[in-house]
């Protein structure tokens, strides 16, 4: 028996507690736990500990490292018939490919996650996958389809679902309704998401909720109420790559509303640099789009055209006819289950 088992479990639990409080320390702790693992340890424990390491690597945009580990522990889950774990791993591998802009591979993995013949997969896996599928449609500027899948995810929610997952779903519903201009419905979900995020001290989701609240106020020209929210947002620490990118986009939009156009461009350029640094290809085209509009606004038509061209190139690469055909196949699969 591994003499370090107790220490491994302690490090694992400590890392879990610090995910959204101090992500750097969370990663350090789980790295230490993984180093103490033995091949003879209980398979479920090995999968859980390494999966936590994957989560933290993902937080810092280290997607390729995370993918290698995911495939390693997927072999363990398949060999040991750990079906619930296998479902979560398939979902997470899909997310990694989605983040890198490989939408076709992501859809392939999510197809397995939503196949009801995989009866050992958890409700959490189904919820996560429906959320991600909705996010894919959202990236293609199809908010009605995004909302349809996020409402499908809502049907899987039960009392056993972790609060942070439920908050993730609520925030995606907020995004859909905001995109559709249905602010009243968005605020209903937003209030609940913010309350729950505060309760569990989930600062990443709290930051996202704050961002959407700010954007709603911006759409309603309530600039006098935005300043306080913006100050709160700037004081919040964001460790996760996607959270920081999103917040810089929000900041830029607020600066634009205040006619501080050059500062807005700086915020958008910082968002683009982060998206490229962390290989968040699913966000790159979004930032190019806002930069195109921002440069056009200040009369720099050469850079506006450059970013519009880059936006179109990235969008076309992500949303190829093959991807839409694969989505149609998945939709047919879902209709028949």
Coordinates of C-alpha atoms in Angstrom, one line a residue:
X1 CA 0.0 0.0 0.0
X2 CA 1.2 3.5 -0.8
X3 CA 2.3 5.1 2.4
X4 CA 1.5 8.6 1.0
X5 CA -2.3 7.9 0.5
X6 CA -3.4 10.1 3.3
X7 CA -1.2 12.9 2.2
X8 CA -2.4 12.6 -1.4
X9 CA -6.0 12.9 -0.3
X10 CA -5.2 15.9 1.9
X11 CA -3.4 17.7 -1.0
X12 CA -6.3 16.8 -3.4
X13 CA -8.9 18.3 -1.0
X14 CA -6.8 21.4 -0.3
X15 CA -6.4 21.9 -4.1
X16 CA -10.1 21.6 -4.7
X17 CA -10.8 24.2 -2.0
X18 CA -8.5 26.7 -3.6
X19 CA -9.5 26.3 -7.2
X20 CA -11.2 29.7 -7.4
X21 CA -9.5 31.3 -4.4
X22 CA -5.8 30.9 -5.2
X23 CA -5.4 28.9 -8.5
X24 CA -1.6 29.0 -8.5
X25 CA -1.5 27.4 -5.0
X26 CA -4.2 24.9 -6.1
X27 CA -2.0 23.8 -9.0
X28 CA 1.1 23.6 -6.8
X29 CA -0.7 21.3 -4.3
X30 CA -2.2 19.0 -7.0
X31 CA 1.2 18.7 -8.7
X32 CA 2.6 17.5 -5.4
X33 CA -0.2 15.0 -5.0
X34 CA 0.3 13.6 -8.5
X35 CA 4.0 13.2 -7.8
X36 CA 3.1 11.0 -4.8
X37 CA 0.8 8.7 -6.8
X38 CA 1.7 5.1 -7.4
X39 CA 0.5 2.9 -10.4
X40 CA -0.8 0.5 -7.8
X41 CA -3.1 3.0 -6.2
X42 CA -6.9 2.7 -6.5
X43 CA -7.8 3.6 -10.1
X44 CA -10.6 5.9 -9.2
X45 CA -8.2 7.9 -6.9
X46 CA -5.6 8.2 -9.7
X47 CA -8.2 9.4 -12.1
X48 CA -9.6 11.9 -9.7
X49 CA -6.2 13.4 -8.6
X50 CA -4.9 13.7 -12.2
X51 CA -8.2 15.1 -13.4
X52 CA -7.8 17.8 -10.8
X53 CA -4.4 18.5 -12.2
X54 CA -6.0 18.8 -15.7
X55 CA -8.5 21.3 -14.4
X56 CA -5.7 23.5 -13.0
X57 CA -3.6 23.2 -16.1
X58 CA -6.6 24.3 -18.1
X59 CA -7.0 27.3 -15.8
X60 CA -3.7 28.6 -17.0
X61 CA -4.2 27.8 -20.6
X62 CA -1.9 24.8 -20.7
X63 CA -4.3 22.9 -22.9
X64 CA -1.9 20.6 -24.7
X65 CA -0.4 19.3 -21.4
X66 CA -4.0 18.8 -20.1
X67 CA -4.9 16.8 -23.2
X68 CA -2.0 14.4 -22.8
X69 CA -3.1 13.7 -19.2
X70 CA -6.7 13.4 -20.2
X71 CA -6.0 10.6 -22.6
X72 CA -3.8 8.8 -20.1
X73 CA -6.5 8.7 -17.4
X74 CA -9.2 7.9 -20.0
X75 CA -7.3 4.6 -20.6
X76 CA -7.5 4.0 -16.8
X77 CA -11.3 4.8 -16.7
X78 CA -12.0 2.5 -19.7
X79 CA -9.8 -0.3 -18.4
X80 CA -11.4 -0.2 -15.0
X81 CA -15.0 0.3 -16.2
X82 CA -15.3 3.7 -14.4
X83 CA -18.2 4.8 -16.5
X84 CA -19.1 8.1 -14.7
X85 CA -15.4 9.1 -14.8
X86 CA -15.2 8.1 -18.5
X87 CA -18.1 10.4 -19.3
X88 CA -16.5 13.4 -17.6
X89 CA -13.2 12.7 -19.4
X90 CA -14.8 12.5 -22.8
X91 CA -16.6 15.8 -22.1
X92 CA -13.4 17.5 -21.0
X93 CA -11.4 16.2 -24.0
X94 CA -14.1 17.8 -26.1
X95 CA -13.7 21.1 -24.2
X96 CA -10.0 21.1 -24.8
X97 CA -10.5 20.7 -28.5
X98 CA -13.2 23.3 -28.5
X99 CA -10.8 25.8 -26.8
X100 CA -8.2 25.1 -29.4
X101 CA -10.7 25.7 -32.2
X102 CA -10.9 22.0 -33.3
X103 CA -14.7 22.0 -33.2
X104 CA -15.2 18.8 -35.2
X105 CA -13.3 16.7 -32.7
X106 CA -15.1 18.4 -29.9
X107 CA -18.5 17.5 -31.4
X108 CA -17.3 13.8 -31.8
X109 CA -16.6 13.6 -28.1
X110 CA -19.7 15.4 -27.1
X111 CA -21.8 13.0 -29.2
X112 CA -20.6 10.2 -27.0
X113 CA -21.4 12.2 -23.9
X114 CA -25.0 12.8 -25.0
X115 CA -25.6 9.2 -26.1
X116 CA -28.1 7.8 -23.7
X117 CA -26.9 4.3 -24.3
X118 CA -23.9 5.2 -22.1
X119 CA -26.1 4.7 -19.1
X120 CA -23.3 5.1 -16.6
X121 CA -22.6 8.7 -17.5
X122 CA -23.7 11.2 -14.9
X123 CA -26.3 14.0 -15.1
X124 CA -23.3 16.4 -14.6
X125 CA -21.7 15.1 -17.8
X126 CA -25.0 15.6 -19.8
X127 CA -25.3 19.1 -18.3
X128 CA -21.8 20.1 -19.1
X129 CA -22.0 18.8 -22.6
X130 CA -25.3 20.5 -23.4
X131 CA -23.8 23.8 -22.0
X132 CA -20.7 23.4 -24.3
X133 CA -22.8 22.5 -27.3
X134 CA -24.8 25.7 -26.7
X135 CA -21.6 27.7 -26.4
X136 CA -20.6 26.3 -29.8
X137 CA -23.8 27.7 -31.3
X138 CA -23.3 30.9 -29.5
X139 CA -19.8 31.2 -31.0
X140 CA -21.5 30.9 -34.4
X141 CA -23.9 33.8 -33.6
X142 CA -26.9 31.4 -33.3
X143 CA -28.3 32.4 -29.8
X144 CA -31.6 30.7 -30.3
X145 CA -30.0 27.3 -30.8
X146 CA -27.6 28.1 -27.9
X147 CA -30.6 28.7 -25.7
X148 CA -32.3 25.5 -26.9
X149 CA -29.4 23.4 -25.7
X150 CA -28.9 25.3 -22.5
X151 CA -32.6 24.7 -21.6
X152 CA -32.0 21.0 -22.4
X153 CA -29.2 21.2 -19.8
X154 CA -31.6 22.7 -17.3
X155 CA -33.8 19.6 -17.6
X156 CA -31.0 17.4 -16.2
X157 CA -30.5 19.5 -13.0
X158 CA -31.2 17.7 -9.8
X159 CA -30.4 18.1 -6.1
X160 CA -27.1 16.2 -6.5
X161 CA -25.7 18.7 -9.1
X162 CA -22.8 20.8 -7.8
X163 CA -23.6 24.4 -7.2
X164 CA -20.8 25.7 -9.4
X165 CA -22.1 23.6 -12.3
X166 CA -25.5 25.0 -11.8
X167 CA -24.1 28.6 -11.8
X168 CA -22.2 27.8 -15.0
X169 CA -25.5 26.9 -16.6
X170 CA -27.2 30.0 -15.3
X171 CA -24.5 32.3 -16.7
X172 CA -24.8 30.7 -20.1
X173 CA -28.6 31.2 -20.0
X174 CA -27.9 34.9 -19.1
X175 CA -25.5 35.2 -22.2
X176 CA -28.2 33.7 -24.5
X177 CA -31.0 36.0 -23.3
X178 CA -28.7 39.1 -23.4
X179 CA -27.8 38.2 -27.0
X180 CA -31.5 37.9 -27.8
X181 CA -32.2 41.3 -26.1
X182 CA -34.4 39.7 -23.4
X183 CA -32.9 41.5 -20.5
X184 CA -35.7 40.9 -18.0
X185 CA -35.3 37.1 -18.4
X186 CA -31.5 37.4 -18.3
X187 CA -31.6 39.3 -15.0
X188 CA -33.7 36.6 -13.4
X189 CA -31.0 34.1 -14.0
X190 CA -28.3 36.6 -13.3
X191 CA -29.5 37.4 -9.8
X192 CA -29.6 33.7 -8.9
X193 CA -26.1 33.1 -10.4
X194 CA -24.6 36.0 -8.6
X195 CA -26.1 35.0 -5.2
X196 CA -24.9 31.4 -5.5
X197 CA -21.4 32.4 -6.8
X198 CA -21.0 34.6 -3.7
X199 CA -22.2 31.8 -1.4
X200 CA -19.5 29.4 -2.7
X201 CA -16.9 32.1 -3.2
X202 CA -16.6 31.3 -6.9
X203 CA -14.8 34.4 -8.0
X204 CA -14.5 33.5 -11.7
X205 CA -18.2 33.1 -12.1
X206 CA -18.9 36.1 -9.9
X207 CA -16.7 38.1 -12.3
X208 CA -18.6 36.8 -15.3
X209 CA -21.9 37.7 -13.7
X210 CA -20.6 41.1 -13.0
X211 CA -19.5 41.4 -16.6
X212 CA -23.0 40.6 -17.9
X213 CA -24.7 42.9 -15.4
X214 CA -22.4 45.7 -16.7
X215 CA -23.2 44.9 -20.3
X216 CA -27.0 45.0 -19.6
X217 CA -26.6 48.4 -18.0
X218 CA -24.5 49.5 -21.0
X219 CA -27.3 48.4 -23.4
X220 CA -29.8 50.4 -21.4
X221 CA -27.5 53.5 -21.4
X222 CA -27.3 53.5 -17.6
X223 CA -23.7 54.7 -17.6
X224 CA -24.0 56.3 -14.2
X225 CA -24.5 52.9 -12.6
X226 CA -21.6 51.2 -14.5
X227 CA -18.7 53.0 -12.8
X228 CA -19.1 51.2 -9.5
X229 CA -19.4 47.8 -11.1
X230 CA -16.3 48.5 -13.3
X231 CA -14.3 49.4 -10.2
X232 CA -15.5 46.1 -8.5
X233 CA -14.5 44.2 -11.6
X234 CA -11.0 45.6 -11.7
X235 CA -10.4 44.7 -8.1
X236 CA -11.3 41.1 -8.6
X237 CA -8.5 38.6 -9.2
X238 CA -9.0 36.4 -12.2
X239 CA -6.7 33.4 -12.6
X240 CA -8.6 31.6 -15.3
X241 CA -7.6 32.6 -18.9
X242 CA -11.1 32.8 -20.3
X243 CA -12.3 35.0 -17.4
X244 CA -9.6 37.6 -17.9
X245 CA -10.2 37.7 -21.7
X246 CA -13.9 38.2 -21.2
X247 CA -13.4 40.9 -18.7
X248 CA -11.0 42.9 -20.9
X249 CA -13.6 42.7 -23.7
X250 CA -16.3 44.1 -21.3
X251 CA -13.9 46.8 -20.1
X252 CA -13.2 47.8 -23.7
X253 CA -16.9 48.1 -24.4
X254 CA -17.5 50.3 -21.4
X255 CA -14.6 52.6 -22.4
X256 CA -16.1 52.9 -25.8
X257 CA -19.4 54.0 -24.3
X258 CA -17.4 56.7 -22.4
X259 CA -15.8 57.8 -25.7
X260 CA -12.4 56.7 -24.5
X261 CA -11.8 54.9 -27.7
X262 CA -8.0 54.5 -27.7
X263 CA -8.1 53.0 -24.2
X264 CA -10.8 50.7 -25.4
X265 CA -8.6 49.5 -28.2
X266 CA -5.8 48.9 -25.7
X267 CA -8.2 46.6 -23.7
X268 CA -9.2 44.7 -26.8
X269 CA -5.6 44.3 -27.9
X270 CA -4.8 42.9 -24.5
X271 CA -7.7 40.5 -24.8
X272 CA -6.4 39.3 -28.2
X273 CA -2.9 38.8 -26.8
X274 CA -4.2 36.7 -24.0
X275 CA -6.4 34.6 -26.4
X276 CA -3.4 33.9 -28.6
X277 CA -1.1 33.3 -25.6
X278 CA -3.5 30.7 -24.1
X279 CA -4.5 29.3 -27.5
X280 CA -8.2 30.2 -26.8
X281 CA -9.0 30.0 -30.5
X282 CA -12.7 29.9 -29.8
X283 CA -12.3 33.5 -28.6
X284 CA -9.8 34.9 -31.1
X285 CA -12.4 35.7 -33.8
X286 CA -14.6 37.4 -31.2
X287 CA -11.8 39.8 -30.3
X288 CA -10.9 40.5 -33.9
X289 CA -14.6 41.5 -34.5
X290 CA -14.6 44.0 -31.7
X291 CA -11.2 45.4 -32.8
X292 CA -12.4 45.8 -36.3
X293 CA -15.3 48.0 -35.1
X294 CA -13.1 49.8 -32.6
X295 CA -10.5 50.8 -35.2
X296 CA -13.2 51.8 -37.7
X297 CA -14.7 54.1 -34.9
X298 CA -11.4 56.0 -34.6
X299 CA -11.0 56.3 -38.4
X300 CA -8.1 53.8 -38.7
X301 CA -9.7 52.0 -41.7
X302 CA -6.5 50.0 -42.6
X303 CA -6.5 48.3 -39.2
X304 CA -10.2 47.9 -39.2
X305 CA -10.1 46.1 -42.5
X306 CA -7.2 43.9 -41.2
X307 CA -9.1 42.8 -38.1
X308 CA -12.3 42.3 -40.1
X309 CA -10.4 40.0 -42.5
X310 CA -8.8 38.1 -39.6
X311 CA -12.2 37.8 -38.0
X312 CA -13.7 36.3 -41.2
X313 CA -10.7 34.0 -41.7
X314 CA -11.0 32.6 -38.1
X315 CA -14.7 32.4 -38.2
X316 CA -14.7 30.5 -41.6
X317 CA -12.1 28.1 -40.3
X318 CA -14.1 27.3 -37.2
X319 CA -17.5 27.3 -38.9
X320 CA -16.7 25.3 -42.0
X321 CA -19.5 23.4 -43.9
X322 CA -18.0 20.2 -42.5
X323 CA -18.6 21.4 -38.9
X324 CA -22.2 22.4 -39.6
X325 CA -22.8 19.0 -41.3
X326 CA -21.4 17.3 -38.2
X327 CA -23.7 19.4 -36.0
X328 CA -26.7 18.3 -38.1
X329 CA -25.7 14.7 -37.5
X330 CA -25.5 15.3 -33.8
X331 CA -28.9 17.0 -33.8
X332 CA -30.4 14.0 -35.6
X333 CA -28.9 11.7 -33.0
X334 CA -30.4 13.8 -30.2
X335 CA -33.9 13.7 -31.8
X336 CA -33.8 10.0 -32.0
X337 CA -32.9 9.4 -28.3

